[in-house]
Amino acid sequence: MAASEAPLVLVVEDEPAQREVLGYNLEAEGFRVAKAENGEEALLLVDEESPDLIVLDWMLPSVSGVEVCRRLKSRADTRAVPIIMLSARSEEVDRVRGLETGADDYVVKPYSIVELMARVRAQLRRVRPSSVGETLEFGDIRLDAESHRVYRGDHTLKLGPTEFRLLATFMEKPGRVWSREQLLDRVWGRDIYVDTRTVDVHIGRLRKALCQHGGEDPVRTVRGAGYALG
Amino acid sequence: MAASEAPLVLVVEDEPAQREVLGYNLEAEGFRVAKAENGEEALLLVDEESPDLIVLDWMLPSVSGVEVCRRLKSRADTRAVPIIMLSARSEEVDRVRGLETGADDYVVKPYSIVELMARVRAQLRRVRPSSVGETLEFGDIRLDAESHRVYRGDHTLKLGPTEFRLLATFMEKPGRVWSREQLLDRVWGRDIYVDTRTVDVHIGRLRKALCQHGGEDPVRTVRGAGYALG
DNA sequence: GGGTTTTGCGACGTTTGTGTAACAGTTCAA
DNA sequence: TTGAACTGTTACACAAACGTCGCAAAACCC
């Protein structure tokens, strides 16, 4: 287990671009990051660096992600380190097998960064409860990432998955204006093509959800630019 | 910032042929050129040469382009240097991520040289020594780019998209006189055809917006030349 | 497998912003 | 002082941007 500074996340991914993107986002979230591009390197780094969490690609050259996972989970000293598995949609059939090898969570590509970060925090909280308390607040709105619940005042709000991720994105940086493209990228995921106007519809749904028990509309439309919270 | 001769462009590209082609074309356009073939060299040259603009390949050995970009954009003394990212088509999905790391523009390979040169010129045209921070200030006017908000004194001003961009342009270089053509180019875009008198109308609208809660008119008309702030 | 929820999109109405022309006011030089 | 060039202002037709509704397909959940 790493020292009591920022949690160290080990990213194991053979595709360089994806590795960089993951690293960048994790660092932006305040984590320290170590990177490995194959199974051997990953196993070495686990011994050398003692990461607090591992993000592990399913498909890797030579020693596969599954194998890495299996080995770590059979060692007493590494068994407790949370592992989040990544896999392409076509490999989804192996979901059960992925969890069976001992992975703690499992994310299908293409994934939304917001969602992945939420899962990373959730896993870390399980192991290091103090370091990552994750409830976002803005005005009378409270968002609890772990339980996937949103409160406004005394009421619990009911919102769909996409609305939740939208709101989570907004609440990460209240006031910041997000373009439709940026929202599509963060909330929907990067490899997905949907019309930008779809964002408008979901903004509408989010607004309705946020005001279902009354209160002001906290979502601001910035003409020609995008949307923001507050 | 380099001397007041021709702008210096730093090309960072590991592939020698591409590096030469870029260098050749940039020199043909009248720029001075510095070349680096990896991230370390790039970071060194930035310190030694203070380039006015950087053309940066996304994928580089050891220190990646993303990493170089991130580092430069997190340093106060280099944050204002425009960075144009190059990436292969297969990495295109990471476009938004690329911009999020702080790159000012983004070009996908294979690109047309003409287009790239246009973008280089465009970026250089808007180099702005004064505006390093996220919020621009002039007198009692405050413009926050991230939240797209403009304040004057205690009041929040309401202005349309074009007025916002106009004001942002002015505030990047307070006192500088902009011709109608320059404003059309920066605020409206390079490929748009509109009458130059349209600028006058929008200047009028901006003035009204800036004075909607009283106060002096901060926009100065320079007869025969254009407009300026202060 | 059947019922429910969620999702993306087209369509339509509404709001807001935009470009232009026309005219009024201003400046400057001869 | 006068006229020509330049700028300020207003009105208006038009276009673009946005909000919302309903539907069909997909995903989800027993």
Short mmCIF file of C-alpha atoms (C1' of nucleotides) in Angstrom, two decimals:
data_model
loop_
_atom_site.label_atom_id
_atom_site.label_comp_id
_atom_site.label_asym_id
_atom_site.label_seq_id
_atom_site.Cartn_x
_atom_site.Cartn_y
_atom_site.Cartn_z
CA MET A 1 0.00 0.00 0.00
CA ALA A 2 1.34 3.37 -1.00
CA ALA A 3 2.01 6.21 1.40
CA SER A 4 -0.75 8.52 2.53
CA GLU A 5 -0.33 10.97 -0.33
CA ALA A 6 -2.41 10.76 -3.48
CA PRO A 7 -3.51 7.22 -4.40
CA LEU A 8 -1.38 5.56 -7.05
CA VAL A 9 -3.20 4.06 -10.00
CA LEU A 10 -1.50 1.59 -12.32
CA VAL A 11 -2.75 1.71 -15.90
CA VAL A 12 -2.09 -1.40 -17.97
CA GLU A 13 -2.97 -0.86 -21.60
CA ASP A 14 -1.06 -1.74 -24.75
CA GLU A 15 -2.66 0.91 -26.96
CA PRO A 16 -0.51 4.06 -26.42
CA ALA A 17 -3.21 6.65 -27.13
CA GLN A 18 -5.66 5.07 -24.72
CA ARG A 19 -2.93 4.78 -22.12
CA GLU A 20 -2.16 8.47 -22.40
CA VAL A 21 -5.77 9.50 -22.22
CA LEU A 22 -6.37 7.38 -19.15
CA GLY A 23 -3.24 8.69 -17.50
CA TYR A 24 -4.14 12.24 -18.25
CA ASN A 25 -7.60 11.96 -16.84
CA LEU A 26 -6.49 10.15 -13.73
CA GLU A 27 -3.88 12.79 -13.06
CA ALA A 28 -6.46 15.46 -13.64
CA GLU A 29 -8.49 13.76 -10.91
CA GLY A 30 -5.57 14.12 -8.56
CA PHE A 31 -4.22 10.59 -8.63
CA ARG A 32 -0.64 9.57 -9.17
CA VAL A 33 -0.25 7.34 -12.19
CA ALA A 34 2.02 4.50 -13.24
CA LYS A 35 1.79 3.00 -16.72
CA ALA A 36 2.53 -0.42 -18.12
CA GLU A 37 2.08 -1.58 -21.69
CA ASN A 38 2.03 -5.31 -21.15
CA GLY A 39 1.49 -8.01 -18.57
CA GLU A 40 5.11 -8.58 -17.55
CA GLU A 41 5.71 -4.92 -16.96
CA ALA A 42 2.51 -4.72 -14.96
CA LEU A 43 3.54 -7.53 -12.63
CA LEU A 44 6.94 -5.94 -12.11
CA LEU A 45 5.43 -2.53 -11.35
CA VAL A 46 3.01 -3.99 -8.87
CA ASP A 47 5.95 -5.25 -6.84
CA GLU A 48 7.99 -2.11 -7.21
CA GLU A 49 5.32 0.52 -6.77
CA SER A 50 2.53 -1.08 -4.76
CA PRO A 51 -0.30 0.71 -6.50
CA ASP A 52 -3.59 1.33 -4.74
CA LEU A 53 -5.64 0.35 -7.74
CA ILE A 54 -5.13 -1.20 -11.15
CA VAL A 55 -6.92 -0.39 -14.38
CA LEU A 56 -6.32 -3.40 -16.56
CA ASP A 57 -7.00 -3.97 -20.24
CA TRP A 58 -8.52 -7.35 -20.99
CA MET A 59 -6.51 -7.95 -24.15
CA LEU A 60 -2.78 -7.71 -23.77
CA PRO A 61 0.11 -9.25 -25.75
CA SER A 62 1.68 -12.41 -24.26
CA VAL A 63 0.45 -12.30 -20.67
CA SER A 64 -3.22 -11.38 -20.96
CA GLY A 65 -5.15 -9.13 -18.61
CA VAL A 66 -7.07 -12.12 -17.35
CA GLU A 67 -3.85 -13.87 -16.47
CA VAL A 68 -2.43 -10.82 -14.69
CA CYS A 69 -5.62 -10.55 -12.72
CA ARG A 70 -5.62 -14.21 -11.77
CA ARG A 71 -2.02 -14.12 -10.57
CA LEU A 72 -2.46 -11.00 -8.47
CA LYS A 73 -5.62 -12.27 -6.89
CA SER A 74 -3.96 -15.52 -5.87
CA ARG A 75 -1.18 -13.74 -4.02
CA ALA A 76 -1.97 -12.84 -0.44
CA ASP A 77 -0.01 -9.57 -0.60
CA THR A 78 -1.81 -8.27 -3.68
CA ARG A 79 -5.22 -9.85 -3.31
CA ALA A 80 -6.76 -6.73 -1.80
CA VAL A 81 -5.69 -4.35 -4.56
CA PRO A 82 -8.82 -3.45 -6.53
CA ILE A 83 -8.72 -4.25 -10.21
CA ILE A 84 -10.94 -2.62 -12.81
CA MET A 85 -11.06 -4.52 -16.07
CA LEU A 86 -11.50 -2.84 -19.46
CA SER A 87 -12.73 -4.71 -22.49
CA ALA A 88 -14.09 -3.99 -25.93
CA ARG A 89 -17.76 -4.55 -26.55
CA SER A 90 -17.10 -7.58 -28.72
CA GLU A 91 -15.46 -9.29 -25.80
CA GLU A 92 -18.45 -8.63 -23.62
CA VAL A 93 -19.43 -12.26 -23.64
CA ASP A 94 -16.53 -12.81 -21.29
CA ARG A 95 -17.95 -10.57 -18.63
CA VAL A 96 -18.72 -13.32 -16.21
CA ARG A 97 -15.34 -14.87 -16.75
CA GLY A 98 -13.71 -11.49 -16.11
CA LEU A 99 -15.35 -11.13 -12.76
CA GLU A 100 -14.69 -14.76 -12.00
CA THR A 101 -10.97 -14.24 -12.29
CA GLY A 102 -11.36 -11.84 -9.39
CA ALA A 103 -11.66 -8.40 -10.94
CA ASP A 104 -13.52 -6.00 -8.66
CA ASP A 105 -15.23 -4.11 -11.40
CA TYR A 106 -15.61 -4.34 -15.10
CA VAL A 107 -16.06 -1.60 -17.70
CA VAL A 108 -16.95 -2.08 -21.33
CA LYS A 109 -15.36 0.05 -24.04
CA PRO A 110 -16.34 2.57 -25.15
CA TYR A 111 -16.82 3.92 -21.66
CA SER A 112 -17.48 7.40 -20.42
CA ILE A 113 -14.57 8.94 -18.55
CA VAL A 114 -16.93 10.27 -15.92
CA GLU A 115 -18.22 6.81 -15.25
CA LEU A 116 -14.79 5.25 -15.12
CA MET A 117 -13.56 7.90 -12.71
CA ALA A 118 -16.58 7.31 -10.52
CA ARG A 119 -15.77 3.61 -10.42
CA VAL A 120 -12.13 4.29 -9.66
CA ARG A 121 -13.14 6.48 -6.76
CA ALA A 122 -15.69 3.94 -5.60
CA GLN A 123 -13.12 1.15 -5.55
CA LEU A 124 -10.55 3.30 -3.81
CA ARG A 125 -13.05 4.34 -1.19
CA ARG A 126 -13.60 0.71 -0.44
CA VAL A 127 -9.92 0.29 0.34
CA ARG A 128 -8.93 3.73 1.54
CA PRO A 129 -12.10 5.22 2.97
CA SER A 130 -10.49 8.45 4.07
CA SER A 131 -8.83 9.55 0.90
CA VAL A 132 -11.67 9.73 -1.58
CA GLY A 133 -14.99 10.87 -0.21
CA GLU A 134 -16.98 11.68 -3.27
CA THR A 135 -20.10 13.69 -2.88
CA LEU A 136 -20.33 16.70 -5.12
CA GLU A 137 -22.37 19.70 -4.06
CA PHE A 138 -23.76 22.73 -5.77
CA GLY A 139 -26.29 24.95 -4.07
CA ASP A 140 -28.95 22.67 -2.66
CA ILE A 141 -28.02 19.84 -5.02
CA ARG A 142 -26.00 16.93 -3.65
CA LEU A 143 -24.66 14.11 -5.78
CA ASP A 144 -23.32 10.92 -4.24
CA ALA A 145 -21.20 9.08 -6.75
CA GLU A 146 -21.08 5.77 -4.92
CA SER A 147 -24.78 5.26 -4.32
CA HIS A 148 -25.61 6.90 -7.64
CA ARG A 149 -28.09 9.14 -5.89
CA VAL A 150 -28.91 12.79 -6.24
CA TYR A 151 -30.63 14.91 -3.61
CA ARG A 152 -32.10 18.37 -3.79
CA GLY A 153 -33.01 19.81 -0.43
CA ASP A 154 -34.91 17.04 1.32
CA HIS A 155 -35.99 15.23 -1.80
CA THR A 156 -34.29 12.37 -3.56
CA LEU A 157 -34.31 12.95 -7.28
CA LYS A 158 -35.02 10.32 -9.85
CA LEU A 159 -32.84 10.57 -12.92
CA GLY A 160 -31.71 8.21 -15.62
CA PRO A 161 -28.13 7.11 -16.19
CA THR A 162 -27.36 9.69 -18.83
CA GLU A 163 -28.86 12.51 -16.81
CA PHE A 164 -26.79 11.38 -13.86
CA ARG A 165 -23.55 11.46 -15.82
CA LEU A 166 -24.46 14.81 -17.32
CA LEU A 167 -25.06 16.27 -13.89
CA ALA A 168 -21.88 14.70 -12.54
CA THR A 169 -19.91 16.36 -15.31
CA PHE A 170 -21.48 19.73 -14.62
CA MET A 171 -20.90 19.44 -10.89
CA GLU A 172 -17.22 18.70 -11.32
CA LYS A 173 -16.74 22.25 -12.45
CA PRO A 174 -19.72 24.43 -11.58
CA GLY A 175 -20.00 27.41 -13.85
CA ARG A 176 -17.83 26.01 -16.58
CA VAL A 177 -19.41 26.03 -20.02
CA TRP A 178 -19.30 22.69 -21.81
CA SER A 179 -19.81 22.49 -25.55
CA ARG A 180 -22.10 19.79 -26.91
CA GLU A 181 -19.07 18.01 -28.32
CA GLN A 182 -17.30 18.00 -24.99
CA LEU A 183 -20.38 16.65 -23.29
CA LEU A 184 -20.79 13.93 -25.88
CA ASP A 185 -17.20 12.95 -25.33
CA ARG A 186 -17.35 12.86 -21.56
CA VAL A 187 -20.86 11.61 -20.94
CA TRP A 188 -21.53 9.34 -23.89
CA GLY A 189 -17.99 8.11 -24.48
CA ARG A 190 -15.47 8.85 -27.15
CA ASP A 191 -16.13 6.27 -29.82
CA ILE A 192 -19.82 6.88 -30.08
CA TYR A 193 -21.52 8.88 -32.74
CA VAL A 194 -24.75 10.56 -31.81
CA ASP A 195 -26.24 13.78 -33.06
CA THR A 196 -25.22 16.83 -31.05
CA ARG A 197 -28.87 17.82 -30.75
CA THR A 198 -29.37 14.75 -28.60
CA VAL A 199 -27.52 16.66 -25.92
CA ASP A 200 -30.29 19.23 -25.95
CA VAL A 201 -32.91 16.60 -25.33
CA HIS A 202 -31.05 15.18 -22.37
CA ILE A 203 -30.44 18.63 -20.99
CA GLY A 204 -34.18 19.06 -21.10
CA ARG A 205 -34.68 15.78 -19.26
CA LEU A 206 -32.07 16.73 -16.68
CA ARG A 207 -33.80 20.04 -16.12
CA LYS A 208 -37.12 18.37 -15.62
CA ALA A 209 -35.57 15.90 -13.20
CA LEU A 210 -33.86 18.64 -11.21
CA CYS A 211 -37.07 20.63 -10.90
CA GLN A 212 -39.46 17.76 -10.27
CA HIS A 213 -39.99 19.01 -6.71
CA GLY A 214 -39.83 22.67 -7.58
CA GLY A 215 -36.91 25.04 -7.38
CA GLU A 216 -34.99 27.07 -9.89
CA ASP A 217 -33.50 25.63 -13.02
CA PRO A 218 -29.77 25.49 -12.25
CA VAL A 219 -28.73 24.69 -15.81
CA ARG A 220 -27.68 27.67 -17.87
CA THR A 221 -27.85 27.75 -21.66
CA VAL A 222 -25.04 29.70 -23.27
CA ARG A 223 -26.12 30.50 -26.76
CA GLY A 224 -23.65 29.47 -29.39
CA ALA A 225 -21.41 27.82 -26.82
CA GLY A 226 -23.09 25.09 -24.78
CA TYR A 227 -24.40 24.52 -21.28
CA ALA A 228 -23.21 25.12 -17.73
CA LEU A 229 -24.30 24.67 -14.15
CA GLY A 230 -25.10 27.95 -12.45
CA MET B 1 8.81 35.57 -26.68
CA ALA B 2 11.10 35.73 -29.66
CA ALA B 3 12.46 38.91 -31.15
CA SER B 4 10.38 41.02 -33.48
CA GLU B 5 11.69 39.43 -36.65
CA ALA B 6 9.95 36.47 -38.27
CA PRO B 7 7.99 34.27 -35.88
CA LEU B 8 9.81 31.13 -34.73
CA VAL B 9 7.95 27.85 -35.11
CA LEU B 10 9.08 24.76 -33.23
CA VAL B 11 8.34 21.49 -35.04
CA VAL B 12 8.25 18.39 -32.85
CA GLU B 13 8.01 15.23 -34.90
CA ASP B 14 9.90 11.95 -34.63
CA GLU B 15 9.45 10.93 -38.26
CA PRO B 16 12.37 12.61 -40.15
CA ALA B 17 10.65 12.94 -43.51
CA GLN B 18 7.59 14.62 -42.04
CA ARG B 19 9.81 16.88 -39.98
CA GLU B 20 11.67 18.07 -43.08
CA VAL B 21 8.52 18.65 -45.10
CA LEU B 22 7.00 20.71 -42.33
CA GLY B 23 10.18 22.70 -41.86
CA TYR B 24 10.54 23.36 -45.55
CA ASN B 25 7.01 24.62 -45.93
CA LEU B 26 7.13 26.78 -42.85
CA GLU B 27 10.33 28.41 -44.06
CA ALA B 28 8.73 28.94 -47.45
CA GLU B 29 5.98 30.82 -45.62
CA GLY B 30 8.58 33.10 -44.10
CA PHE B 31 8.80 31.61 -40.62
CA ARG B 32 11.95 30.70 -38.79
CA VAL B 33 11.98 27.05 -37.83
CA ALA B 34 13.39 24.97 -34.98
CA LYS B 35 13.09 21.20 -34.99
CA ALA B 36 12.94 18.58 -32.28
CA GLU B 37 12.55 14.85 -32.73
CA ASN B 38 11.32 13.93 -29.28
CA GLY B 39 9.71 15.30 -26.18
CA GLU B 40 12.87 15.94 -24.16
CA GLU B 41 14.48 17.88 -26.96
CA ALA B 42 11.28 19.85 -27.41
CA LEU B 43 11.15 20.90 -23.79
CA LEU B 44 14.81 21.95 -23.94
CA LEU B 45 14.31 23.98 -27.10
CA VAL B 46 11.31 25.74 -25.68
CA ASP B 47 13.51 27.06 -22.90
CA GLU B 48 16.42 27.93 -25.15
CA GLU B 49 14.62 29.41 -28.12
CA SER B 50 11.29 30.67 -26.82
CA PRO B 51 9.32 29.79 -29.94
CA ASP B 52 6.18 31.70 -30.86
CA LEU B 53 4.29 28.58 -31.82
CA ILE B 54 4.69 24.81 -31.54
CA VAL B 55 3.60 22.14 -34.00
CA LEU B 56 3.48 18.98 -31.94
CA ASP B 57 3.04 15.37 -32.93
CA TRP B 58 0.63 13.47 -30.69
CA MET B 59 2.70 10.29 -30.56
CA LEU B 60 6.33 10.62 -29.59
CA PRO B 61 8.82 8.17 -28.08
CA SER B 62 9.28 8.33 -24.29
CA VAL B 63 7.75 11.75 -23.49
CA SER B 64 4.56 11.86 -25.55
CA GLY B 65 3.12 14.87 -27.28
CA VAL B 66 0.26 14.97 -24.84
CA GLU B 67 2.71 15.08 -21.98
CA VAL B 68 4.76 17.85 -23.56
CA CYS B 69 1.59 19.83 -24.13
CA ARG B 70 0.39 19.28 -20.60
CA ARG B 71 3.68 20.39 -19.12
CA LEU B 72 3.97 23.52 -21.24
CA LYS B 73 0.40 24.52 -20.58
CA SER B 74 0.90 24.16 -16.84
CA ARG B 75 3.89 26.49 -16.81
CA ALA B 76 3.03 30.14 -16.48
CA ASP B 77 5.85 31.26 -18.77
CA THR B 78 4.88 28.96 -21.63
CA ARG B 79 1.13 28.72 -21.25
CA ALA B 80 0.46 31.40 -23.83
CA VAL B 81 2.49 29.74 -26.59
CA PRO B 82 -0.01 28.28 -29.08
CA ILE B 83 0.26 24.55 -29.69
CA ILE B 84 -1.06 22.79 -32.78
CA MET B 85 -1.38 19.04 -32.31
CA LEU B 86 -0.90 16.54 -35.11
CA SER B 87 -2.31 13.04 -34.93
CA ALA B 88 -2.95 10.08 -37.17
CA ARG B 89 -6.50 9.46 -38.25
CA SER B 90 -6.79 6.39 -36.08
CA GLU B 91 -6.31 8.58 -33.05
CA GLU B 92 -8.93 11.02 -34.21
CA VAL B 93 -11.36 9.96 -31.54
CA ASP B 94 -9.15 11.70 -29.03
CA ARG B 95 -9.73 15.07 -30.55
CA VAL B 96 -11.50 16.61 -27.61
CA ARG B 97 -9.01 15.10 -25.21
CA GLY B 98 -6.29 16.66 -27.27
CA LEU B 99 -7.81 20.07 -26.97
CA GLU B 100 -8.49 19.47 -23.30
CA THR B 101 -4.81 18.95 -22.61
CA GLY B 102 -4.52 22.55 -23.65
CA ALA B 103 -3.67 22.35 -27.32
CA ASP B 104 -4.97 25.37 -29.21
CA ASP B 105 -5.72 23.55 -32.41
CA TYR B 106 -5.69 20.05 -33.72
CA VAL B 107 -4.96 18.66 -37.18
CA VAL B 108 -5.52 15.12 -38.33
CA LYS B 109 -3.03 13.33 -40.57
CA PRO B 110 -2.98 13.20 -43.47
CA TYR B 111 -3.44 16.97 -43.59
CA SER B 112 -3.16 19.45 -46.40
CA ILE B 113 -0.13 21.69 -46.09
CA VAL B 114 -2.21 24.65 -47.14
CA GLU B 115 -4.64 24.03 -44.35
CA LEU B 116 -1.96 23.55 -41.77
CA MET B 117 -0.26 26.78 -42.82
CA ALA B 118 -3.55 28.60 -42.56
CA ARG B 119 -3.94 27.31 -39.03
CA VAL B 120 -0.40 28.27 -38.12
CA ARG B 121 -1.01 31.80 -39.34
CA ALA B 122 -4.35 31.92 -37.54
CA GLN B 123 -2.80 30.90 -34.25
CA LEU B 124 0.06 33.32 -34.61
CA ARG B 125 -2.34 36.08 -35.44
CA ARG B 126 -3.93 35.72 -32.09
CA VAL B 127 -0.86 35.45 -29.92
CA ARG B 128 -1.57 37.62 -26.99
CA PRO B 129 1.19 38.46 -24.53
CA SER B 130 -1.19 40.08 -22.07
CA SER B 131 -3.81 37.41 -21.57
CA VAL B 132 -2.19 34.58 -19.72
CA GLY B 133 -4.92 34.01 -17.16
CA GLU B 134 -8.37 32.58 -17.63
CA THR B 135 -10.13 35.80 -16.68
CA LEU B 136 -9.38 38.97 -18.57
CA GLU B 137 -9.67 42.33 -16.88
CA PHE B 138 -9.83 45.90 -18.04
CA GLY B 139 -10.84 48.67 -15.69
CA ASP B 140 -14.00 47.56 -13.97
CA ILE B 141 -14.76 45.01 -16.68
CA ARG B 142 -14.05 41.35 -15.99
CA LEU B 143 -14.42 38.58 -18.56
CA ASP B 144 -14.31 34.94 -17.51
CA ALA B 145 -13.68 32.75 -20.52
CA GLU B 146 -14.48 29.45 -18.85
CA SER B 147 -17.91 30.38 -17.61
CA HIS B 148 -18.55 32.74 -20.52
CA ARG B 149 -19.48 35.51 -18.16
CA VAL B 150 -18.80 39.23 -18.21
CA TYR B 151 -19.03 41.49 -15.18
CA ARG B 152 -18.84 45.24 -14.79
CA GLY B 153 -18.54 46.34 -11.21
CA ASP B 154 -21.18 44.35 -9.34
CA HIS B 155 -23.37 43.68 -12.35
CA THR B 156 -23.38 40.69 -14.63
CA LEU B 157 -23.68 41.84 -18.20
CA LYS B 158 -25.86 40.19 -20.78
CA LEU B 159 -24.29 40.01 -24.22
CA GLY B 160 -24.78 37.88 -27.29
CA PRO B 161 -22.22 35.49 -28.74
CA THR B 162 -20.76 37.94 -31.22
CA GLU B 163 -20.54 40.74 -28.68
CA PHE B 164 -18.81 38.33 -26.30
CA ARG B 165 -16.19 37.37 -28.86
CA LEU B 166 -15.69 41.00 -29.83
CA LEU B 167 -15.11 42.01 -26.24
CA ALA B 168 -12.82 39.04 -25.64
CA THR B 169 -10.75 40.11 -28.62
CA PHE B 170 -10.47 43.66 -27.36
CA MET B 171 -9.59 42.57 -23.85
CA GLU B 172 -6.79 40.35 -25.01
CA LYS B 173 -4.90 43.46 -26.01
CA PRO B 174 -6.37 46.52 -24.36
CA GLY B 175 -5.61 49.66 -26.27
CA ARG B 176 -4.73 47.90 -29.48
CA VAL B 177 -6.55 49.23 -32.51
CA TRP B 178 -8.26 46.56 -34.61
CA SER B 179 -9.31 47.25 -38.17
CA ARG B 180 -12.74 46.09 -39.29
CA GLU B 181 -11.07 43.45 -41.44
CA GLN B 182 -9.06 42.11 -38.53
CA LEU B 183 -12.15 41.95 -36.39
CA LEU B 184 -14.11 40.16 -39.09
CA ASP B 185 -11.28 37.68 -39.35
CA ARG B 186 -11.00 37.01 -35.64
CA VAL B 187 -14.57 37.31 -34.48
CA TRP B 188 -16.50 36.09 -37.47
CA GLY B 189 -13.98 33.68 -38.96
CA ARG B 190 -11.69 33.58 -41.93
CA ASP B 191 -14.01 32.16 -44.54
CA ILE B 192 -17.06 34.25 -43.85
CA TYR B 193 -18.23 36.99 -46.11
CA VAL B 194 -20.03 39.83 -44.42
CA ASP B 195 -20.05 43.54 -45.02
CA THR B 196 -17.46 45.46 -43.01
CA ARG B 197 -20.17 47.84 -41.88
CA THR B 198 -21.62 44.95 -39.92
CA VAL B 199 -18.78 45.46 -37.50
CA ASP B 200 -20.03 48.94 -36.76
CA VAL B 201 -23.44 47.64 -35.85
CA HIS B 202 -22.03 45.06 -33.48
CA ILE B 203 -19.73 47.63 -31.93
CA GLY B 204 -22.85 49.62 -31.24
CA ARG B 205 -24.51 46.62 -29.66
CA LEU B 206 -21.44 45.89 -27.57
CA ARG B 207 -21.35 49.48 -26.37
CA LYS B 208 -24.98 49.31 -25.34
CA ALA B 209 -24.38 46.04 -23.52
CA LEU B 210 -21.37 47.41 -21.68
CA CYS B 211 -23.29 50.46 -20.53
CA GLN B 212 -26.56 48.74 -19.69
CA HIS B 213 -25.96 49.52 -16.00
CA GLY B 214 -24.35 52.89 -16.55
CA GLY B 215 -20.67 53.77 -16.75
CA GLU B 216 -18.42 55.18 -19.41
CA ASP B 217 -18.20 53.78 -22.90
CA PRO B 218 -14.86 51.94 -22.92
CA VAL B 219 -14.79 51.39 -26.68
CA ARG B 220 -12.81 53.93 -28.63
CA THR B 221 -13.41 54.71 -32.29
CA VAL B 222 -10.27 55.43 -34.27
CA ARG B 223 -11.41 57.27 -37.30
CA GLY B 224 -10.12 55.75 -40.50
CA ALA B 225 -8.54 52.81 -38.68
CA GLY B 226 -10.95 50.80 -36.58
CA TYR B 227 -11.82 50.30 -32.92
CA ALA B 228 -10.01 49.69 -29.65
CA LEU B 229 -10.67 49.19 -25.97
CA GLY B 230 -9.68 52.16 -23.82
"C1'" DG C 1 -40.37 -13.65 -23.12
"C1'" DG C 2 -43.16 -9.78 -21.73
"C1'" DG C 3 -43.35 -5.45 -19.59
"C1'" DT C 4 -40.81 -1.40 -18.32
"C1'" DT C 5 -37.33 2.08 -18.81
"C1'" DT C 6 -34.16 4.52 -21.42
"C1'" DT C 7 -32.45 6.42 -25.62
"C1'" DG C 8 -31.78 8.80 -30.00
"C1'" DC C 9 -33.91 11.31 -33.48
"C1'" DG C 10 -37.08 13.83 -36.45
"C1'" DA C 11 -40.37 17.49 -36.39
"C1'" DC C 12 -42.27 21.67 -35.11
"C1'" DG C 13 -42.86 25.99 -32.58
"C1'" DT C 14 -40.53 29.62 -30.24
"C1'" DT C 15 -36.90 32.59 -29.03
"C1'" DT C 16 -32.84 35.02 -29.95
"C1'" DG C 17 -29.31 36.71 -32.78
"C1'" DT C 18 -27.66 38.48 -37.33
"C1'" DG C 19 -26.78 41.13 -41.55
"C1'" DT C 20 -28.19 44.81 -44.33
"C1'" DA C 21 -30.12 48.95 -45.88
"C1'" DA C 22 -31.42 53.46 -45.00
"C1'" DC C 23 -30.81 57.58 -42.84
"C1'" DA C 24 -28.94 60.76 -39.38
"C1'" DG C 25 -25.01 62.63 -37.27
"C1'" DT C 26 -19.95 63.79 -37.17
"C1'" DT C 27 -15.41 65.00 -38.71
"C1'" DC C 28 -12.15 66.98 -41.71
"C1'" DA C 29 -10.02 69.31 -45.40
"C1'" DA C 30 -10.24 72.64 -48.85
"C1'" DT D 1 -18.86 76.84 -44.89
"C1'" DT D 2 -19.63 73.17 -47.52
"C1'" DG D 3 -19.46 68.74 -49.22
"C1'" DA D 4 -17.45 64.21 -49.06
"C1'" DA D 5 -16.06 60.53 -46.32
"C1'" DC D 6 -16.75 58.27 -42.25
"C1'" DT D 7 -19.40 56.65 -38.27
"C1'" DG D 8 -23.78 55.92 -35.15
"C1'" DT D 9 -28.39 54.22 -34.91
"C1'" DT D 10 -32.64 52.15 -35.93
"C1'" DA D 11 -35.80 48.96 -38.06
"C1'" DC D 12 -36.75 44.81 -40.20
"C1'" DA D 13 -36.62 40.44 -42.64
"C1'" DC D 14 -34.36 36.39 -42.11
"C1'" DA D 15 -31.71 32.67 -40.24
"C1'" DA D 16 -29.80 30.14 -36.71
"C1'" DA D 17 -30.13 28.22 -32.16
"C1'" DC D 18 -32.79 26.28 -28.78
"C1'" DG D 19 -36.88 23.78 -26.14
"C1'" DT D 20 -40.10 20.26 -26.37
"C1'" DC D 21 -43.00 16.53 -27.83
"C1'" DG D 22 -43.87 11.96 -29.46
"C1'" DC D 23 -42.38 7.82 -31.41
"C1'" DA D 24 -39.87 3.68 -32.39
"C1'" DA D 25 -36.03 1.03 -31.38
"C1'" DA D 26 -32.95 -0.66 -28.06
"C1'" DA D 27 -31.63 -1.95 -23.55
"C1'" DC D 28 -32.87 -3.55 -19.29
"C1'" DC D 29 -35.02 -6.32 -15.70
"C1'" DC D 30 -37.14 -9.63 -13.77
#
